[in-house]
CSV table of C-alpha atoms in Angstrom, one decimal:
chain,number,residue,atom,x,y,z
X,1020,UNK,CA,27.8,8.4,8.1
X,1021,UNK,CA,23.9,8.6,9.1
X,1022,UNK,CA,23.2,11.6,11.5
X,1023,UNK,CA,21.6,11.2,14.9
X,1024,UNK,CA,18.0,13.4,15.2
X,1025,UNK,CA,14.9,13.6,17.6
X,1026,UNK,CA,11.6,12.6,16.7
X,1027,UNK,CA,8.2,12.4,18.5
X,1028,UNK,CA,7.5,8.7,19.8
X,1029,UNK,CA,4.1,9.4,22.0
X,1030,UNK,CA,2.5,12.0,22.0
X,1031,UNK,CA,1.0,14.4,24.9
X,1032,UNK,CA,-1.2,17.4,26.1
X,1033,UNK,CA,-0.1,20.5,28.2
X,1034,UNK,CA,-2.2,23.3,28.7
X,1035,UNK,CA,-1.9,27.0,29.8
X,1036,UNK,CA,-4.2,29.5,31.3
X,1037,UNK,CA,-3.3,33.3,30.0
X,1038,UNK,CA,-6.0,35.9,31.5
X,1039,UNK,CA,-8.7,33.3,31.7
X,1040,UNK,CA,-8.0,32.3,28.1
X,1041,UNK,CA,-7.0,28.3,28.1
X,1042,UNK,CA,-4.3,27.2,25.8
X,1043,UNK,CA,-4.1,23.7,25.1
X,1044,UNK,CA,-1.5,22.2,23.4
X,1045,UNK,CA,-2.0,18.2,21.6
X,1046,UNK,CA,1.1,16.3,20.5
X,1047,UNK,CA,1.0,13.9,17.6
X,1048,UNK,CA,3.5,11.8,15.8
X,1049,UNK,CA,3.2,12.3,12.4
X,1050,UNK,CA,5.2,10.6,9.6
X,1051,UNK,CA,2.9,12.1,6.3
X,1052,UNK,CA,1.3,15.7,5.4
X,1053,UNK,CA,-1.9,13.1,5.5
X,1054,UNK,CA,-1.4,12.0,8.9
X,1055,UNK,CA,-1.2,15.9,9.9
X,1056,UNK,CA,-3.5,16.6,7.9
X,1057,UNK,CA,-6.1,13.9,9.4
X,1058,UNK,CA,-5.0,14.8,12.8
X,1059,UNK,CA,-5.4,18.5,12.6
X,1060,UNK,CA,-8.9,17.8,11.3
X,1061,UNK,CA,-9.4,15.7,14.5
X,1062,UNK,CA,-9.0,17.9,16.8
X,1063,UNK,CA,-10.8,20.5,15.1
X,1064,UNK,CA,-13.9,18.4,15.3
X,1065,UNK,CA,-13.1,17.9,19.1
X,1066,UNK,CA,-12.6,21.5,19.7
X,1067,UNK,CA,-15.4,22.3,17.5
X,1068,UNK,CA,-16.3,25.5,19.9
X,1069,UNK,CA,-13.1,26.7,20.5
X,1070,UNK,CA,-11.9,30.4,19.7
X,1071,UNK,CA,-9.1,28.9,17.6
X,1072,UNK,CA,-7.4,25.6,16.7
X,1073,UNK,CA,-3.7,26.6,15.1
X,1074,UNK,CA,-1.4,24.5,14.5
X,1075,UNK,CA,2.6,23.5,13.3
X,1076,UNK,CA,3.8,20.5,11.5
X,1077,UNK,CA,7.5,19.5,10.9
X,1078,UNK,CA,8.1,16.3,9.1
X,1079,UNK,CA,11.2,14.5,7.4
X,1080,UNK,CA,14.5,13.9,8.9
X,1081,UNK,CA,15.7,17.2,7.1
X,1082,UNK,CA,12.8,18.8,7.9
X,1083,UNK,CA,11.6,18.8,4.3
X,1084,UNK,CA,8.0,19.4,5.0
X,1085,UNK,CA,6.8,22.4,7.6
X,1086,UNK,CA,3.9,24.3,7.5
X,1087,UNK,CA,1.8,26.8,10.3
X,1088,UNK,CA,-1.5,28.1,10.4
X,1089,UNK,CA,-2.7,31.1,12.9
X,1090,UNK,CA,-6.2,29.9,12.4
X,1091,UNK,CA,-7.3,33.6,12.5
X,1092,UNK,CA,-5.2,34.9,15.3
X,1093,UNK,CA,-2.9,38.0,14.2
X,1094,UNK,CA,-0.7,37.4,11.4
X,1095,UNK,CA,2.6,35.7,13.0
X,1096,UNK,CA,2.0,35.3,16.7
X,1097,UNK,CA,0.4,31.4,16.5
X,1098,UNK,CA,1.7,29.0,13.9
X,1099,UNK,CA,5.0,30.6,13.1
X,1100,UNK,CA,6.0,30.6,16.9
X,1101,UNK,CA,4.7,27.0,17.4
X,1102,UNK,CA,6.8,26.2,14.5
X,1103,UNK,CA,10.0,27.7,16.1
X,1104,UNK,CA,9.4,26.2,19.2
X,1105,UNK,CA,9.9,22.6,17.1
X,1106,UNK,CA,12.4,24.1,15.1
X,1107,UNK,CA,14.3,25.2,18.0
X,1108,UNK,CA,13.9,21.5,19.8
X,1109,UNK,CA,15.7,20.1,16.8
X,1110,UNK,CA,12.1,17.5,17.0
X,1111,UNK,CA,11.3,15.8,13.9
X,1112,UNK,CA,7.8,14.1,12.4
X,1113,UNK,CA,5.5,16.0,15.0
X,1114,UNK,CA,2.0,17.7,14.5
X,1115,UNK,CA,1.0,20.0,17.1
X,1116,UNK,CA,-2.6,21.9,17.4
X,1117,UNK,CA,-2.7,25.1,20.2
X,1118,UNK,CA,-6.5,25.1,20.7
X,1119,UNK,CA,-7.5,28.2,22.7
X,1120,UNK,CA,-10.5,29.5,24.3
X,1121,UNK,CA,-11.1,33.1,24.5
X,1122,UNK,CA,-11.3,34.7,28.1
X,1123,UNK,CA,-12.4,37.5,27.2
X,1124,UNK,CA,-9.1,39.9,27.6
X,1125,UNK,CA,-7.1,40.1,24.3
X,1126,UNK,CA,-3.6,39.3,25.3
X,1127,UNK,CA,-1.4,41.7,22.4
X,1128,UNK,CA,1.1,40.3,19.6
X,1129,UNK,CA,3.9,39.5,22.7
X,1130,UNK,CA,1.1,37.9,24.9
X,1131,UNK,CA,-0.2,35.6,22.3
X,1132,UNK,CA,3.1,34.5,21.1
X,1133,UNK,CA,4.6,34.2,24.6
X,1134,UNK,CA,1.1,32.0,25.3
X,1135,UNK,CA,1.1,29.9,22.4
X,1136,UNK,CA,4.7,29.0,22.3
X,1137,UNK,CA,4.2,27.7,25.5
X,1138,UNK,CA,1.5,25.9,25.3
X,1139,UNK,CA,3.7,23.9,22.8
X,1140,UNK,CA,6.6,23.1,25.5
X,1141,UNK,CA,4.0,22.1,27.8
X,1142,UNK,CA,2.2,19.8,25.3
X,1143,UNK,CA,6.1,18.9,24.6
X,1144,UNK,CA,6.9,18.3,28.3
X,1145,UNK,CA,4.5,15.7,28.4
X,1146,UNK,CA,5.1,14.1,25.3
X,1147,UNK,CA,8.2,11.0,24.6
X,1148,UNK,CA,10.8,12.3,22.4
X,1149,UNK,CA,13.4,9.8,21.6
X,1150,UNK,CA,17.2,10.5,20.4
X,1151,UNK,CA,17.4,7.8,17.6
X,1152,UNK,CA,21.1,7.0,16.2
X,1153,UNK,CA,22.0,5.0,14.0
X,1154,UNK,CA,23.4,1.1,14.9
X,1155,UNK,CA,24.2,-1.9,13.6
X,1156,UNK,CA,22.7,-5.0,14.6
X,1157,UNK,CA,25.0,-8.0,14.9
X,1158,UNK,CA,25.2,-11.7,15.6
X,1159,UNK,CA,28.0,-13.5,17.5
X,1160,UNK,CA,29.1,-16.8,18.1
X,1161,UNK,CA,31.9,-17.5,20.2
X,1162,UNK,CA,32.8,-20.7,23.0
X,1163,UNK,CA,32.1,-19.9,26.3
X,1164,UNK,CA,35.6,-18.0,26.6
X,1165,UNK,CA,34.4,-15.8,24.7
X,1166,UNK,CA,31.8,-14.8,26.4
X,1167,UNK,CA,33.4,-12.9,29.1
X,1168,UNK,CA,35.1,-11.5,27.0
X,1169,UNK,CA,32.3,-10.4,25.1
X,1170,UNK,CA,30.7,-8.7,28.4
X,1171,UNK,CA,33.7,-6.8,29.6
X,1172,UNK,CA,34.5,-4.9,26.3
X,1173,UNK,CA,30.7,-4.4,26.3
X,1174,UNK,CA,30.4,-2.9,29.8
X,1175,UNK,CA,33.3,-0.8,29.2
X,1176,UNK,CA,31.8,0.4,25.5
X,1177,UNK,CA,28.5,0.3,26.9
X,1178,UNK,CA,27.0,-1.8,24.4
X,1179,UNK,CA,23.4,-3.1,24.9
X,1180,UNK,CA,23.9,-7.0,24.6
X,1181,UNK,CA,20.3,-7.8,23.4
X,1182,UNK,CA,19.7,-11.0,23.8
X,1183,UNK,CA,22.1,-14.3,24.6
X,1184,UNK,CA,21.5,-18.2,23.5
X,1185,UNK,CA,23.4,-20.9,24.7
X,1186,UNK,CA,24.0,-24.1,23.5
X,1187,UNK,CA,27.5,-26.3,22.2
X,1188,UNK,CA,28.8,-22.7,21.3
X,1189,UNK,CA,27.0,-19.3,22.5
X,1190,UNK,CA,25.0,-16.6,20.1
X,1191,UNK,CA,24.6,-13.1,20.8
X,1192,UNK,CA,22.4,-10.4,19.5
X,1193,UNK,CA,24.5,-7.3,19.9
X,1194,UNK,CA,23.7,-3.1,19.1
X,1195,UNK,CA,26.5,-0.8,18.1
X,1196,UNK,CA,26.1,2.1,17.9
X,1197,UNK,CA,27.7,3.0,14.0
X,1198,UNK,CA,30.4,4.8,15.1
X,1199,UNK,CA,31.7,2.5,17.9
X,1200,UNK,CA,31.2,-0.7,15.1
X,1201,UNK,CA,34.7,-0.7,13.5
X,1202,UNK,CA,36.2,-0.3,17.4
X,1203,UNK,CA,34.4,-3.0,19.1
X,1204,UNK,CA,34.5,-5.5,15.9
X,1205,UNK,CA,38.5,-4.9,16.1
X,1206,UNK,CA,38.9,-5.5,19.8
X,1207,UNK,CA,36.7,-8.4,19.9
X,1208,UNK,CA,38.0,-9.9,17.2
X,1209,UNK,CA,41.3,-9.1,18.8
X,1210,UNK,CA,40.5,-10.5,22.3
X,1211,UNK,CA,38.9,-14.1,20.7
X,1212,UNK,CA,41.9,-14.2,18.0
X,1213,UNK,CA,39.6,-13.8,15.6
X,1214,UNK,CA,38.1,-17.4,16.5
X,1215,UNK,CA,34.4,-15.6,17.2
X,1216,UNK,CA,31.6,-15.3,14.1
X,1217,UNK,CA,30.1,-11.6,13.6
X,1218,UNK,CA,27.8,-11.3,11.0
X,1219,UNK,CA,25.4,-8.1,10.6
X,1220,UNK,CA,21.9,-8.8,11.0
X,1221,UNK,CA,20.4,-5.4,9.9
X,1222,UNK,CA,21.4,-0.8,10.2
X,1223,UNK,CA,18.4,-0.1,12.4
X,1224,UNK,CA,18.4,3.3,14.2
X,1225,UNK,CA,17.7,2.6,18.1
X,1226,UNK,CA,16.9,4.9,21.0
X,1227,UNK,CA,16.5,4.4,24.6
X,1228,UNK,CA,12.9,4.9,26.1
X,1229,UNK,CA,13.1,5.1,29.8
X,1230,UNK,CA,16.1,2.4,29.9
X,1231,UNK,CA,14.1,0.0,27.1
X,1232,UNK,CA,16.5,0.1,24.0
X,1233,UNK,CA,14.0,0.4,20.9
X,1234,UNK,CA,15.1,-0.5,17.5
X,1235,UNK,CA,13.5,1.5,14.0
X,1236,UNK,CA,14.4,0.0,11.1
X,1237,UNK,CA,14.8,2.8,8.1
C-alpha cells in the first residue's frame, strides 16, 4: 500500500532578528536538484549583499536527494541544522535559503544554529504544507435510491463526494481514501444490492488545503 507524506504546496518567508543580525528564511517547492538549484541562485542574486545566503534542500518522497551549504558560516551550524529542521518535519520536495545580515555581534556555534534553525520554522510557519494520501477516484451510478444511500455511508466514512450529475439515473465522482476503498465499495455495494456501477477513474494522491480537497496525480 502507498504511504502518506508531507510536501511543500506554497511557499513562504519568516524572518528573525538575533543581536541586530536579521535572518530570513524563503520557502520554495521544489520537485528537481535544477529547480533548487535555479532557486538558490535566485535568491542569491536578490540578496546579493547579504553576509550569507545558506541553504537545505530535501527532495523525493524517500528523501533520495538532500544536500546543505553553510555558505561560509562555521562548519555545521547553517545548512546541516536547516536540513534537520526539514528532516525533523517529515516535509518533502522543499528548498529553503537562510539569508542573514551581519549585526555586527558574532552569535557562537549554539547561537547560530539556534538562529538559523529558526529562521526555517518561521519561513515554515508561513508556508502551506499539505498531508497528501493516497485515494482512489471513482465513478458511480446508481437510481435515486441510491443516492441517499450513497450520502449516509459517506458522512459516516467521511468521504468527499466530489461532484454529483443527475439525469434518468444519478453519477457521482467519489474520493476514497486507499485504505477505506475495499470498506466503502463493500457496504455500498451491499446497501444498493449490488444494483449501483463503480468504476475507478484514476489512484491520485489528495490533500485538504484549508477545507478545498486537492487531487495530484503520481
Amino acid at each position: 500500500m502507498r504511504q502518506s507524506y508531507r510536501e511543500a504546496y506554497e511557499g513562504g518567508e519568516g524572518e528573525l532578528v538575533e543581536k541586530k543580525s536579521r535572518f530570513i528564511a524563503t520557502v520554495r517547492p521544489v520537485k528537481t536538484e535544477e529547480q533548487a538549484t535555479a532557486f538558490i541562485e535566485e535568491m542569491r542574486k536578490k540578496y546579493w549583499n547579504a553576509s550569507h545566503n545558506c541553504t537545505a534542500f530535501c527532495i523525493g518522497r524517500g528523501n533520495e536527494l538532500t544536500r546543505c551549504s553553510d555558505d561560509g558560516e562555521p562548519g555545521g551550524t547553517a545548512g546541516r541544522p536547516m536540513l534537520d529542521v526539514l528532516l525533523g518535519e517529515g516535509i518533502h520536495n522543499v528548498c529553503v535559503v537562510v539569508t542573514r545580515y551581519f549585526g555586527g555581534t558574532l552569535l557562537g556555534t549554539g547561537g547560530l544554529v539556534r538562529a538559523y534553525s529558526g529562521a526555517v520554522k518561521e519561513g515554515l510557519r508561513n508556508s502551506v504544507i499539505l498531508d497528501k494520501h493516497p485515494g482512489k477516484e471513482v465513478s458511480i451510478v446508481c437510481d435515486y435510491s441510491g443516492i441517499g444511500k450513497l450520502q449516509y455511508l459517506a458522512g459516516q466514512m467521511k468521504l468527499p463526494i466530489l461532484d454529483t450529475e443527475y439525469t434518468d439515473q444519478v453519477t457521482a465522482r467519489v474520493l476514497l481514501p486507499e485504505d477505506k476503498a475495499d470498506a466503502f465499495v463493500k457496504r455500498f455495494t451491499e446497501a444498493t444490492n449490488g444494483k449501483a456501477v463503480i468504476e475507478t477513474l484514476g489512484t491520485p494522491y489528495f490533500a485538504d488545503n484549508r477545507g478545498e480537497i486537492l487531487l495530484f496525480a503520481e
